[in-house]
Coordinates of C-alpha atoms and ligand atoms in Angstrom, one line a residue:
Chain A
M3 CA -31.7 -163.3 118.3
A4 CA -30.9 -165.2 121.4
A5 CA -32.5 -163.6 124.6
Q6 CA -30.1 -161.6 126.7
G7 CA -28.4 -163.5 129.3
G8 CA -31.2 -166.1 128.9
R9 CA -31.1 -169.7 127.0
D10 CA -31.5 -169.9 123.6
V11 CA -33.7 -173.4 123.9
V12 CA -37.0 -172.8 125.5
P13 CA -37.6 -175.2 127.8
P14 CA -39.6 -178.2 127.1
T15 CA -43.6 -177.9 128.7
D16 CA -47.2 -179.1 128.1
R17 CA -48.2 -175.8 129.6
H18 CA -49.9 -173.2 127.6
K19 CA -47.9 -169.8 127.9
T20 CA -49.1 -166.5 127.8
I21 CA -46.5 -164.2 126.2
A22 CA -45.2 -163.0 129.7
E23 CA -45.3 -166.7 131.0
H24 CA -43.0 -167.5 127.8
I25 CA -40.6 -164.4 128.2
L26 CA -40.3 -165.5 132.0
S27 CA -39.4 -168.9 131.4
R28 CA -37.1 -168.2 128.5
V29 CA -35.0 -165.7 130.1
S30 CA -34.9 -167.6 133.8
G31 CA -34.1 -170.9 132.0
R32 CA -37.1 -172.4 134.0
D33 CA -40.2 -173.6 132.5
V34 CA -42.6 -171.1 134.9
V35 CA -46.3 -170.0 135.1
A36 CA -48.0 -167.0 136.9
G37 CA -47.3 -167.4 140.7
D38 CA -44.2 -168.8 140.4
L39 CA -41.0 -167.0 141.9
V40 CA -38.2 -166.2 139.0
I41 CA -35.1 -164.4 139.4
V42 CA -34.7 -163.0 135.6
P43 CA -31.4 -161.5 134.2
L44 CA -32.1 -158.2 132.7
S45 CA -31.1 -157.0 129.2
R46 CA -30.9 -153.4 130.3
V47 CA -31.6 -151.0 133.4
M48 CA -33.2 -147.5 133.1
V49 CA -32.5 -145.0 135.4
H50 CA -33.6 -141.2 135.4
D51 CA -32.9 -138.1 137.2
S52 CA -35.7 -137.7 140.0
V53 CA -34.5 -141.3 141.5
I54 CA -30.9 -141.3 141.2
D55 CA -29.6 -139.8 144.6
A56 CA -31.4 -142.8 146.1
V57 CA -30.2 -145.0 143.5
I58 CA -26.6 -144.0 144.2
A59 CA -27.2 -144.6 148.0
G60 CA -28.5 -147.8 147.5
L61 CA -25.4 -149.1 145.7
R62 CA -23.4 -147.4 148.3
D63 CA -25.2 -149.4 150.8
L64 CA -24.6 -152.6 148.8
G65 CA -21.0 -152.3 148.8
K66 CA -21.2 -151.8 145.2
E67 CA -18.5 -149.2 143.2
R68 CA -19.7 -150.3 139.8
V69 CA -22.6 -151.1 137.8
W70 CA -22.6 -154.7 136.7
D71 CA -22.7 -153.9 133.2
T72 CA -22.0 -150.3 131.8
S73 CA -23.4 -151.2 128.4
R74 CA -26.5 -152.3 129.5
V75 CA -27.0 -149.5 132.0
A76 CA -29.3 -146.1 130.1
V77 CA -29.3 -143.2 131.9
F78 CA -31.6 -139.9 131.0
V79 CA -32.2 -136.6 132.4
D80 CA -35.8 -135.8 131.6
H81 CA -38.4 -135.5 134.5
A82 CA -37.0 -132.0 135.8
A83 CA -35.2 -130.6 132.7
P84 CA -33.4 -128.5 132.2
A85 CA -33.5 -128.2 135.8
P86 CA -36.0 -125.6 137.3
T87 CA -34.4 -125.1 140.4
P88 CA -30.5 -125.2 142.1
V89 CA -31.4 -128.0 144.2
V90 CA -32.3 -130.1 141.0
A91 CA -29.4 -128.5 139.4
D92 CA -27.1 -130.0 142.1
S93 CA -28.5 -133.4 141.8
H94 CA -28.3 -133.2 138.0
R95 CA -24.6 -132.0 138.6
V96 CA -24.2 -135.3 140.9
L97 CA -26.2 -137.7 138.2
R98 CA -23.7 -136.6 135.3
E99 CA -20.6 -137.1 137.6
W100 CA -21.9 -140.3 138.3
V101 CA -22.5 -141.5 134.9
R102 CA -18.7 -139.9 134.0
A103 CA -17.0 -141.9 136.8
Q104 CA -19.1 -145.4 136.0
G105 CA -18.4 -144.8 132.0
I106 CA -21.8 -145.4 131.1
Q107 CA -22.3 -144.4 127.3
T108 CA -25.8 -144.5 127.4
F109 CA -26.4 -141.4 128.6
Y110 CA -29.1 -138.6 127.8
D111 CA -29.1 -135.3 129.1
A112 CA -31.7 -132.6 129.5
G113 CA -33.5 -131.8 126.1
E114 CA -33.1 -135.4 124.6
G115 CA -36.5 -136.3 125.7
V116 CA -38.3 -138.7 127.9
C117 CA -36.6 -142.0 128.6
H118 CA -39.4 -144.2 127.6
Q119 CA -39.5 -143.0 123.9
I120 CA -35.7 -143.0 123.3
M121 CA -35.6 -146.5 124.8
V122 CA -37.9 -147.6 122.6
E123 CA -37.0 -145.5 119.4
D124 CA -33.4 -145.6 119.7
G125 CA -33.8 -149.5 120.0
Y126 CA -32.6 -150.0 123.6
C127 CA -35.9 -152.2 124.2
E128 CA -34.7 -156.2 122.9
P129 CA -38.1 -157.8 122.7
G130 CA -38.1 -161.2 124.6
T131 CA -36.0 -159.6 127.3
V132 CA -36.6 -158.5 130.7
I133 CA -36.1 -154.4 131.3
V134 CA -36.3 -152.9 134.6
G135 CA -36.6 -149.0 135.0
S136 CA -36.8 -146.5 137.5
D137 CA -40.1 -145.1 136.5
S138 CA -43.6 -146.5 136.7
H139 CA -44.3 -146.3 132.7
S140 CA -41.0 -148.3 132.0
N141 CA -44.1 -150.9 130.9
S142 CA -43.6 -148.9 127.6
Y143 CA -41.4 -151.4 126.4
G144 CA -43.8 -153.7 125.8
A145 CA -44.6 -151.8 122.5
V146 CA -42.0 -153.6 120.7
G147 CA -42.4 -157.1 123.1
A148 CA -40.4 -156.2 125.7
F149 CA -41.2 -157.1 129.3
G150 CA -40.8 -153.7 130.9
A151 CA -41.2 -153.1 134.7
G152 CA -41.0 -150.1 136.9
M153 CA -39.3 -150.6 140.3
G154 CA -38.5 -148.7 143.1
A155 CA -35.0 -147.3 144.3
T156 CA -33.5 -150.0 146.2
D157 CA -34.6 -152.5 143.2
I158 CA -33.2 -150.6 140.9
A159 CA -30.0 -150.4 142.8
V160 CA -29.9 -154.1 142.9
A161 CA -30.6 -154.6 139.5
L162 CA -27.5 -152.3 138.6
A163 CA -25.4 -154.2 141.0
L164 CA -26.5 -157.7 140.2
G165 CA -28.1 -157.5 136.6
R166 CA -30.7 -159.3 137.9
T167 CA -34.2 -158.7 139.6
W168 CA -36.9 -161.1 141.1
L169 CA -40.3 -161.4 140.3
R170 CA -43.5 -163.0 140.3
V171 CA -44.7 -164.5 137.1
P172 CA -47.7 -162.3 136.6
E173 CA -51.1 -163.6 135.4
S174 CA -52.1 -161.9 132.2
I175 CA -55.1 -160.1 131.2
K176 CA -55.9 -160.4 127.3
V177 CA -57.2 -157.1 125.9
T178 CA -58.4 -157.5 121.9
F179 CA -59.1 -155.1 119.4
R180 CA -61.5 -155.3 116.7
G181 CA -61.8 -153.3 113.6
A182 CA -60.6 -150.1 112.4
L183 CA -60.6 -146.5 114.5
R184 CA -62.8 -144.1 112.7
P185 CA -61.3 -140.3 111.6
G186 CA -60.9 -138.2 114.5
V187 CA -60.6 -141.4 117.2
T188 CA -56.7 -142.5 118.3
M189 CA -55.3 -145.1 120.1
K190 CA -55.3 -142.9 123.0
D191 CA -59.1 -143.0 123.3
A192 CA -58.8 -146.8 122.7
I193 CA -56.5 -147.2 126.0
M194 CA -58.6 -144.9 128.1
R195 CA -61.6 -146.8 127.2
V196 CA -59.6 -150.1 128.3
V197 CA -58.7 -148.0 131.4
R198 CA -62.4 -147.6 131.9
E199 CA -63.4 -151.0 131.5
I200 CA -60.8 -152.2 133.9
G201 CA -60.3 -149.7 136.2
T202 CA -56.9 -148.2 138.0
D203 CA -56.3 -151.2 139.9
G204 CA -58.1 -154.4 138.0
A205 CA -54.7 -155.2 136.5
R206 CA -52.6 -154.8 139.1
Y207 CA -49.6 -156.7 139.3
A208 CA -50.9 -158.4 135.9
C209 CA -49.5 -158.2 132.5
V210 CA -52.2 -156.7 129.8
E211 CA -51.3 -158.4 127.0
F212 CA -52.7 -156.4 123.6
H213 CA -54.3 -158.3 120.7
G214 CA -55.1 -157.1 117.0
V215 CA -52.8 -153.9 117.0
G216 CA -49.3 -155.5 116.5
T217 CA -49.2 -153.8 112.8
L218 CA -50.2 -150.1 114.4
P219 CA -46.8 -147.9 114.1
Q220 CA -44.6 -147.6 117.2
G221 CA -45.7 -144.9 118.6
D222 CA -49.2 -146.2 119.1
R223 CA -48.0 -149.3 120.3
I224 CA -46.0 -147.1 123.2
T225 CA -49.3 -145.6 123.8
L226 CA -51.4 -148.7 124.7
A227 CA -48.3 -150.5 127.0
G228 CA -47.3 -147.5 128.6
M229 CA -50.7 -146.9 129.8
T230 CA -51.2 -150.4 131.2
T231 CA -49.4 -148.7 134.4
E232 CA -52.8 -146.8 134.9
M233 CA -54.4 -149.9 135.7
G234 CA -51.8 -151.1 138.1
A235 CA -49.9 -153.7 135.7
K236 CA -46.8 -155.1 136.1
A237 CA -46.2 -155.0 132.6
G238 CA -47.8 -154.8 129.2
I239 CA -47.1 -156.3 126.0
V240 CA -48.3 -155.9 122.5
A241 CA -48.6 -159.0 120.5
N242 CA -47.4 -159.5 117.6
A243 CA -45.1 -156.3 117.1
P244 CA -43.0 -156.3 113.8
E245 CA -39.7 -156.2 116.1
A246 CA -40.5 -159.5 117.8
P247 CA -39.2 -162.3 117.2
A248 CA -41.6 -165.6 116.2
W249 CA -41.8 -167.4 119.2
L250 CA -43.0 -164.0 121.2
R251 CA -46.7 -165.0 121.6
P252 CA -49.0 -166.7 123.5
D253 CA -49.9 -170.7 123.0
P254 CA -53.3 -171.2 122.2
G255 CA -55.0 -171.9 125.3
A256 CA -52.9 -169.9 127.3
R257 CA -54.7 -168.9 130.6
Y258 CA -55.8 -165.3 131.0
A259 CA -57.2 -163.6 134.7
R260 CA -59.3 -162.0 132.1
A261 CA -60.5 -161.2 129.0
V262 CA -61.8 -157.6 127.4
E263 CA -62.6 -156.8 123.7
I264 CA -62.9 -153.4 122.6
D265 CA -64.7 -152.5 119.0
L266 CA -62.1 -149.6 117.2
G267 CA -65.0 -149.3 115.1
T268 CA -67.7 -147.6 117.4
L269 CA -65.2 -146.0 119.5
A270 CA -66.1 -142.0 120.5
P271 CA -63.2 -140.2 121.4
Q272 CA -62.9 -140.1 125.0
I273 CA -62.1 -138.2 128.3
A274 CA -61.0 -139.2 131.6
I275 CA -62.4 -136.9 134.2
P276 CA -60.3 -135.3 137.0
P277 CA -59.1 -136.5 139.3
R278 CA -58.9 -140.4 138.4
V279 CA -57.7 -141.8 134.9
D280 CA -60.4 -144.3 135.1
Q281 CA -63.5 -142.0 135.4
V282 CA -63.5 -142.4 131.5
S283 CA -66.2 -140.9 129.4
D284 CA -67.5 -140.0 125.9
V285 CA -65.8 -136.6 125.2
S286 CA -69.1 -135.7 124.1
D287 CA -70.3 -135.9 127.6
A288 CA -67.9 -133.2 128.7
A289 CA -68.4 -130.9 125.6
G290 CA -68.5 -127.2 126.8
I291 CA -66.3 -127.6 129.9
P292 CA -63.9 -124.4 129.5
V293 CA -60.1 -124.9 129.8
D294 CA -57.1 -122.6 130.4
V295 CA -54.2 -124.9 129.6
V296 CA -53.7 -127.2 126.9
F297 CA -50.8 -129.7 127.2
L298 CA -50.0 -131.7 124.2
G299 CA -47.0 -134.1 125.1
S300 CA -45.5 -137.2 127.2
C301 CA -44.6 -140.4 126.5
T302 CA -48.0 -140.8 126.1
N303 CA -48.6 -138.7 123.1
G304 CA -45.7 -136.3 122.4
R305 CA -44.5 -137.9 119.3
L306 CA -44.8 -136.5 115.6
V307 CA -48.2 -138.4 114.7
D308 CA -49.5 -136.5 117.7
M309 CA -48.6 -133.1 116.8
R310 CA -49.7 -133.5 113.2
Q311 CA -52.9 -134.2 114.5
A312 CA -52.8 -131.2 116.5
A313 CA -51.8 -129.2 113.4
Q314 CA -54.5 -130.9 111.5
V315 CA -57.1 -128.7 113.7
L316 CA -54.6 -125.7 114.1
R317 CA -53.3 -125.0 110.8
G318 CA -53.6 -121.5 109.8
R319 CA -55.5 -120.2 112.9
R320 CA -54.7 -118.8 116.4
I321 CA -56.0 -120.4 119.6
A322 CA -58.3 -118.9 122.1
P323 CA -57.1 -115.8 123.5
Q324 CA -57.7 -117.2 126.9
V325 CA -56.1 -120.5 126.6
R326 CA -52.0 -121.3 126.9
L327 CA -50.9 -124.2 124.5
E328 CA -47.7 -126.0 125.8
V329 CA -46.2 -128.5 123.2
V330 CA -43.4 -130.5 124.3
P331 CA -41.9 -133.1 121.7
A332 CA -41.1 -136.5 123.4
S333 CA -37.9 -136.8 122.1
R334 CA -35.4 -134.8 120.3
R335 CA -35.7 -136.8 117.1
Q336 CA -39.5 -136.3 117.4
F337 CA -39.0 -132.5 117.9
E338 CA -36.8 -132.5 114.6
D339 CA -38.9 -134.7 112.4
A340 CA -41.9 -132.2 113.7
M341 CA -39.4 -129.2 112.6
A342 CA -38.5 -130.5 109.3
D343 CA -41.8 -131.1 108.2
G344 CA -43.4 -128.0 109.5
T345 CA -45.6 -129.1 112.0
L346 CA -43.9 -127.1 114.7
G347 CA -44.3 -124.2 112.6
I348 CA -48.1 -124.9 112.3
L349 CA -48.1 -124.9 116.4
S350 CA -46.0 -122.0 116.7
A351 CA -47.9 -119.8 114.5
A352 CA -51.0 -120.8 116.0
G353 CA -50.0 -119.6 119.4
A354 CA -48.3 -122.6 121.2
V355 CA -45.1 -122.5 123.6
I356 CA -42.7 -125.2 122.3
G357 CA -40.8 -126.7 125.1
S358 CA -37.6 -128.7 125.1
S359 CA -37.8 -132.6 124.4
G360 CA -38.4 -134.2 127.7
C361 CA -41.4 -134.9 130.3
G362 CA -42.0 -130.8 130.8
P363 CA -45.1 -130.4 132.7
C364 CA -46.5 -133.7 132.8
L365 CA -45.6 -134.3 136.3
G366 CA -45.7 -130.4 137.3
R367 CA -41.8 -130.2 138.3
T368 CA -41.2 -127.6 135.3
G369 CA -42.3 -126.3 132.1
G370 CA -45.8 -124.6 132.4
V371 CA -47.2 -125.8 136.1
L372 CA -50.7 -125.6 136.5
A373 CA -52.0 -122.5 139.2
G374 CA -54.6 -123.4 141.6
E375 CA -58.3 -123.8 140.1
E376 CA -56.8 -124.2 136.6
V377 CA -58.1 -126.3 134.2
C378 CA -55.9 -128.3 131.6
L379 CA -56.6 -130.7 129.1
S380 CA -53.4 -132.9 128.6
T381 CA -52.5 -135.6 126.3
A382 CA -50.5 -137.7 129.1
N383 CA -51.7 -140.1 131.2
R384 CA -52.0 -139.1 134.7
N385 CA -54.9 -136.5 136.2
Y386 CA -54.0 -137.0 140.0
R387 CA -54.9 -134.2 142.4
G388 CA -51.7 -132.0 142.3
R389 CA -49.9 -134.0 139.1
M390 CA -49.4 -131.1 137.1
G391 CA -48.8 -128.3 139.7
S392 CA -51.4 -127.1 142.3
P393 CA -53.7 -129.5 143.8
D394 CA -56.3 -127.5 143.2
A395 CA -56.3 -127.5 139.5
S396 CA -58.0 -130.0 137.4
I397 CA -56.7 -132.1 134.9
Y398 CA -58.7 -133.9 131.9
L399 CA -57.0 -136.2 130.0
G400 CA -57.7 -136.7 126.2
S401 CA -56.1 -137.5 122.4
P402 CA -54.0 -134.7 120.7
Y403 CA -57.3 -133.9 118.4
V404 CA -59.5 -133.1 121.7
A405 CA -56.2 -131.1 122.8
A406 CA -56.4 -129.1 119.7
V407 CA -60.0 -128.2 119.5
A408 CA -59.8 -127.3 123.2
A409 CA -56.8 -125.1 122.5
L410 CA -59.0 -123.6 119.8
T411 CA -62.0 -123.0 121.4
G412 CA -61.2 -122.9 124.8
M413 CA -63.6 -125.7 125.6
I414 CA -63.3 -129.4 125.6
D415 CA -65.4 -130.7 122.7
D416 CA -65.8 -133.4 120.5
P417 CA -63.1 -133.1 117.8
R418 CA -64.7 -135.0 114.7
P419 CA -67.3 -132.4 113.7
Y420 CA -64.3 -129.7 113.4
L421 CA -62.4 -132.3 111.0
E422 CA -65.4 -132.8 109.2
A423 CA -66.5 -129.6 108.6
G424 CA -65.7 -127.2 105.7
D425 CA -63.9 -123.9 106.3
A426 CA -66.8 -121.6 106.9
E427 CA -68.7 -124.2 108.9
F428 CA -65.4 -125.0 111.1
E429 CA -65.2 -121.3 111.7
A430 CA -68.6 -121.1 113.0
L431 CA -68.0 -124.0 115.4
V432 CA -65.0 -122.3 117.0
E433 CA -67.2 -118.9 117.0
R434 CA -70.0 -120.4 118.7
R435 CA -67.8 -122.2 121.2
R436 CA -65.5 -118.9 121.8
A437 CA -68.7 -117.1 122.5
E438 CA -70.2 -119.4 124.8
R439 CA -66.9 -119.5 126.9
G440 CA -66.9 -115.6 126.9
E441 CA -64.2 -113.3 128.1
R442 CA -63.8 -115.3 131.5
G443 CA -60.1 -115.7 132.4
A444 CA -60.2 -118.8 134.6
A445 CA -62.2 -121.8 133.9
S446 CA -62.3 -123.3 136.8
A447 CA -65.7 -122.7 138.7
R448 CA -67.8 -123.7 136.1
S449 CA -65.7 -126.7 135.0
G450 CA -65.6 -127.9 138.8
D451 CA -69.3 -128.2 138.8
R452 CA -69.3 -129.7 135.4
A453 CA -66.8 -132.6 136.7
R454 CA -69.3 -133.6 139.7
D455 CA -72.2 -133.8 137.3
L456 CA -70.0 -135.9 135.2
L457 CA -69.0 -138.0 137.7
V458 CA -72.5 -138.9 138.7
A459 CA -73.0 -140.3 135.2
V460 CA -70.0 -141.7 134.6
G461 CA -70.5 -143.6 138.1
E462 CA -67.7 -142.5 140.5
R463 CA -64.9 -145.1 141.0
H464 CA -64.1 -144.9 144.7
A465 CA -64.0 -141.3 146.4
P466 CA -62.6 -139.1 143.6
E467 CA -59.5 -138.5 146.0
V468 CA -56.4 -139.9 145.4
R469 CA -53.9 -137.6 146.8
G470 CA -50.2 -137.3 146.6
M471 CA -49.9 -139.9 143.4
E472 CA -48.2 -136.6 142.2
V473 CA -44.5 -137.4 143.4
D474 CA -44.5 -141.0 141.4
D475 CA -43.3 -140.5 137.9
Chain B
M12 CA -44.6 -156.3 174.2
A13 CA -46.0 -155.0 170.9
R14 CA -48.7 -153.0 170.3
A15 CA -50.9 -153.7 167.6
W16 CA -52.2 -151.0 165.3
V17 CA -55.2 -151.5 163.5
F18 CA -56.3 -150.2 159.6
G19 CA -58.8 -151.0 157.6
D20 CA -59.3 -152.2 153.8
D21 CA -57.1 -150.7 150.9
L22 CA -54.6 -148.4 153.0
D23 CA -52.8 -146.7 150.6
T24 CA -49.2 -145.3 151.2
D25 CA -50.2 -141.8 150.8
Q26 CA -52.2 -142.3 154.7
I27 CA -48.9 -144.2 155.2
L28 CA -46.8 -141.3 154.3
P29 CA -48.0 -138.2 152.3
G30 CA -46.0 -137.4 149.2
R31 CA -45.6 -134.0 150.7
Y32 CA -43.5 -135.3 153.4
A33 CA -41.2 -137.0 151.2
P34 CA -37.6 -137.5 152.2
F35 CA -36.9 -134.8 149.0
M36 CA -39.3 -132.4 150.3
V37 CA -38.6 -132.5 154.5
G38 CA -35.4 -134.2 154.6
Q39 CA -33.9 -137.8 154.9
E40 CA -33.8 -136.9 159.1
K41 CA -37.6 -135.8 159.2
F42 CA -39.7 -137.5 157.0
A43 CA -40.5 -140.5 159.3
A44 CA -41.9 -138.0 161.6
Y45 CA -45.1 -137.8 159.3
A46 CA -46.2 -141.1 159.2
F47 CA -49.9 -141.5 159.5
C48 CA -49.7 -137.8 160.2
D49 CA -53.5 -137.4 158.4
A50 CA -55.1 -140.9 158.5
R51 CA -53.5 -141.6 162.6
P52 CA -52.4 -138.4 164.2
G53 CA -49.7 -139.3 166.9
F54 CA -48.7 -142.3 165.5
A55 CA -45.0 -141.7 164.9
K56 CA -44.7 -140.2 168.5
E57 CA -46.5 -143.4 170.0
V58 CA -45.3 -145.8 167.9
R59 CA -42.6 -148.4 169.6
P60 CA -39.8 -150.7 168.1
G61 CA -41.6 -154.2 167.3
D62 CA -45.5 -152.8 167.5
V63 CA -47.4 -154.3 164.6
L64 CA -49.8 -153.0 161.9
V65 CA -52.7 -155.2 161.2
G66 CA -54.9 -154.1 158.3
G67 CA -57.5 -155.6 155.9
E68 CA -57.3 -156.2 152.4
N69 CA -55.0 -154.5 149.5
F70 CA -53.0 -153.1 152.2
G71 CA -50.1 -150.8 150.9
C72 CA -52.1 -149.9 147.7
G73 CA -51.8 -146.8 145.6
S74 CA -48.3 -145.0 144.6
S75 CA -45.7 -147.0 144.6
R76 CA -43.2 -144.9 146.8
E77 CA -40.6 -147.1 148.7
Y78 CA -40.1 -144.2 151.1
A79 CA -43.7 -144.9 152.8
V80 CA -41.7 -148.2 153.6
A81 CA -38.7 -146.6 154.6
A82 CA -40.6 -144.4 157.1
L83 CA -41.8 -147.6 159.2
V84 CA -38.2 -149.2 159.4
K85 CA -37.2 -146.0 160.8
L86 CA -39.8 -146.0 163.2
G87 CA -39.1 -149.8 163.9
V88 CA -42.3 -151.0 162.9
G89 CA -41.9 -155.3 163.4
A90 CA -44.7 -156.4 161.3
V91 CA -47.6 -155.8 159.2
V92 CA -50.5 -158.4 159.2
A93 CA -53.3 -158.1 156.4
K94 CA -55.7 -160.1 154.8
S95 CA -53.9 -159.2 151.6
F96 CA -51.1 -156.9 150.2
A97 CA -50.5 -154.8 147.1
R98 CA -47.9 -156.0 145.1
I99 CA -45.0 -153.4 145.2
F100 CA -45.6 -152.3 149.0
F101 CA -45.3 -156.0 149.6
R102 CA -41.8 -156.3 147.4
N103 CA -40.9 -152.5 149.3
C104 CA -41.4 -154.3 152.8
V105 CA -39.4 -157.5 151.8
N106 CA -36.5 -155.3 150.3
L107 CA -36.3 -153.0 153.2
G108 CA -36.4 -156.1 155.8
I109 CA -40.0 -155.4 157.4
P110 CA -42.3 -158.6 158.0
V111 CA -45.6 -158.6 156.0
V112 CA -47.5 -161.7 156.8
E113 CA -51.0 -162.7 155.4
S114 CA -53.6 -163.6 157.7
A115 CA -57.2 -164.2 157.1
D116 CA -58.5 -163.9 160.8
A117 CA -56.1 -161.3 162.4
I118 CA -58.0 -158.2 161.2
A119 CA -61.4 -159.6 163.0
L120 CA -59.7 -160.5 166.0
V121 CA -57.2 -157.8 167.2
R122 CA -58.7 -154.8 168.4
D123 CA -56.7 -151.7 168.4
G124 CA -54.1 -151.2 171.0
D125 CA -53.8 -154.9 171.7
P126 CA -50.8 -156.5 173.2
V127 CA -49.9 -159.2 170.5
T128 CA -46.7 -161.4 169.9
L129 CA -46.2 -162.5 166.2
D130 CA -45.1 -166.0 166.3
A131 CA -43.6 -167.1 163.2
A132 CA -42.2 -170.4 164.1
S133 CA -45.6 -171.6 165.2
G134 CA -47.6 -169.7 162.6
V135 CA -49.8 -167.6 164.5
L136 CA -50.2 -164.0 165.9
R137 CA -51.1 -164.2 169.6
T138 CA -53.7 -161.5 170.7
P139 CA -55.5 -161.3 173.5
Q140 CA -58.8 -163.0 172.2
G141 CA -56.9 -165.9 171.0
D142 CA -54.6 -166.7 168.1
A143 CA -54.9 -165.7 164.5
T144 CA -53.4 -167.9 161.6
I145 CA -50.7 -166.6 159.4
R146 CA -49.6 -167.9 156.2
P147 CA -46.5 -169.0 155.9
L148 CA -44.0 -166.9 154.0
A149 CA -42.2 -168.2 150.9
P150 CA -38.7 -169.3 152.0
F151 CA -37.4 -166.7 149.5
A152 CA -39.0 -163.7 151.1
R153 CA -38.4 -165.4 154.4
E154 CA -34.2 -165.5 154.0
I155 CA -34.3 -161.8 152.7
L156 CA -36.5 -160.8 155.5
E157 CA -34.0 -162.8 158.5
A158 CA -31.0 -160.9 156.8
G159 CA -32.6 -157.8 157.1
G160 CA -33.7 -157.1 153.6
V161 CA -32.4 -157.4 150.4
V162 CA -29.5 -155.0 150.6
A163 CA -28.1 -157.0 153.9
Y164 CA -29.1 -160.2 152.6
L165 CA -27.0 -159.3 149.4
R166 CA -24.1 -158.0 151.4
T167 CA -23.7 -161.3 153.0
H168 CA -24.4 -163.8 149.9
G169 CA -23.7 -162.0 147.4
D170 CA -26.9 -163.0 145.5
F171 CA -30.3 -163.5 145.9
P172 CA -31.6 -166.9 147.5
P173 CA -33.0 -169.6 145.3
T174 CA -36.4 -169.3 144.4
D175 CA -37.2 -173.0 144.3
Ligands
SF4_519 S1 -45.4 -140.1 132.4 FE1 -44.8 -138.0 132.0 S2 -43.5 -137.7 134.0 FE2 -43.7 -139.9 133.5 S3 -42.3 -140.6 131.9 FE3 -44.1 -140.3 131.0 S4 -43.8 -138.2 130.3 FE4 -42.2 -138.5 131.7

């Protein structure tokens, strides 16, 4: 397949290139390496509800009535959907009218799911091309070998008007996974381990290139590529994805800013301690922290496989009485698959609230936001102060297994003993944790203390004070 | 004459404009009045058109919110001079038409409140303590900035400036 808008012939070069350098050379028709400035054609532009007003205003300021190519624009209503307030509902109405007036066919309204999940699973991400989105997790498109980058409203308006954008070719960081995960450990744990290594700004403006995981299911690759945003990356690309063409691989001898290796075989389940995504520890260090709310969903972990992992723990059981469990499938397809195979039935019978597909409470705009002092275990990707509601709530990030055990026991715990236990042993483990947690309603006070202790143990990164990131999606 | 406002390293966009004062929270008319409201109370009232912000490393890090830069545009900030910039902040400044220049020595030379002049042609920031050297902007960014931002540039030229 020819790169959309690029040239079919890769310019000859003796420079050894990373995947990002290959893609940007190919689509720009120039021989470029990290540091060069390029203007690139876009194979698609993604826009979602939370910035639509600013994007429409930007197009108007540009004097452009129409987008450059209606067939290459994808629009989603997912961030505050279905509309939680009249103000948001008005904004959605404006968005729908705009989509209709423009004649944009690729439109997914409230309930269809998270933009990134649909972009990948419905095949809107052409490998080896550049896609920009109005959302910071547009890096997710690297799951299938596309160079996906998030941008602000003016950039998106320009992209919609011209079908092109300007970029500085990023340096790349090479992350290589070796070995195979042990039971109870997931690629969410693996990527949290990487964030622990690199930090929230360690990949600033770089492209994170993943090796050794091309054969993993698409969902795992979305988890990896999407969370490169949490390291400040411009893009994240999984090498050797089955969707990608043969040319989409780095040259031997390509130059990397940094190389990181992770041994999956010795990896334990991980946990990110509020309020930073890079304050990561083995989950056993956080065992015993009580939680009030568990959120299973988001573009990071809202797929069938994630819901199945939770169902594996919760089958035939009820969640702890003091805990609320919110399950939000990442897309209608994931929702329906989970319904068809009985997974949603198991989760509902366990006491879960099943939300309509979308971002749900991930960014605290709709669908079960957190109260002050509440403690949440979330399978999403951000735990900044105020991200899911009250700025006084705390958010721990973990895998679907960790989430399910937290919902069942009311506490954070290593899920592996539960997965290995026979029935009697399992019930004993749950009973012990529930007894420890006791009748206490809100989990908060004790958790706050534990979080502080843990921060000392994991080596706090900067001040644990990242304010205001909540409004970024 | 322009006045210098001096900040340190790692100034994040939340200090420039806290998320709770985003345009969609307080309205398009009001949000700029909250620029630096926590980090430098009084800034929005005292800043004069053309004033220069001077910072250290990684200026504008944190959230990518474009409206932090939009607030500086509304207040007429003339330029931002720092040792280094966070990428997206840099991009947003170019797009919205605020000159962003790197200078290794400005932060050491300039004192808060100094009268300063950015002389891009000679590649210096003039300060009472002497001239700080500024790194020349790439022609691509300079052309967009001279037009007043990417929207103004595209309205006139219909396309991006050449990159090479
Ligand atoms: S991170 Fe959360 S808010 Fe952002 S796109 Fe993914 S699910 Fe939606």
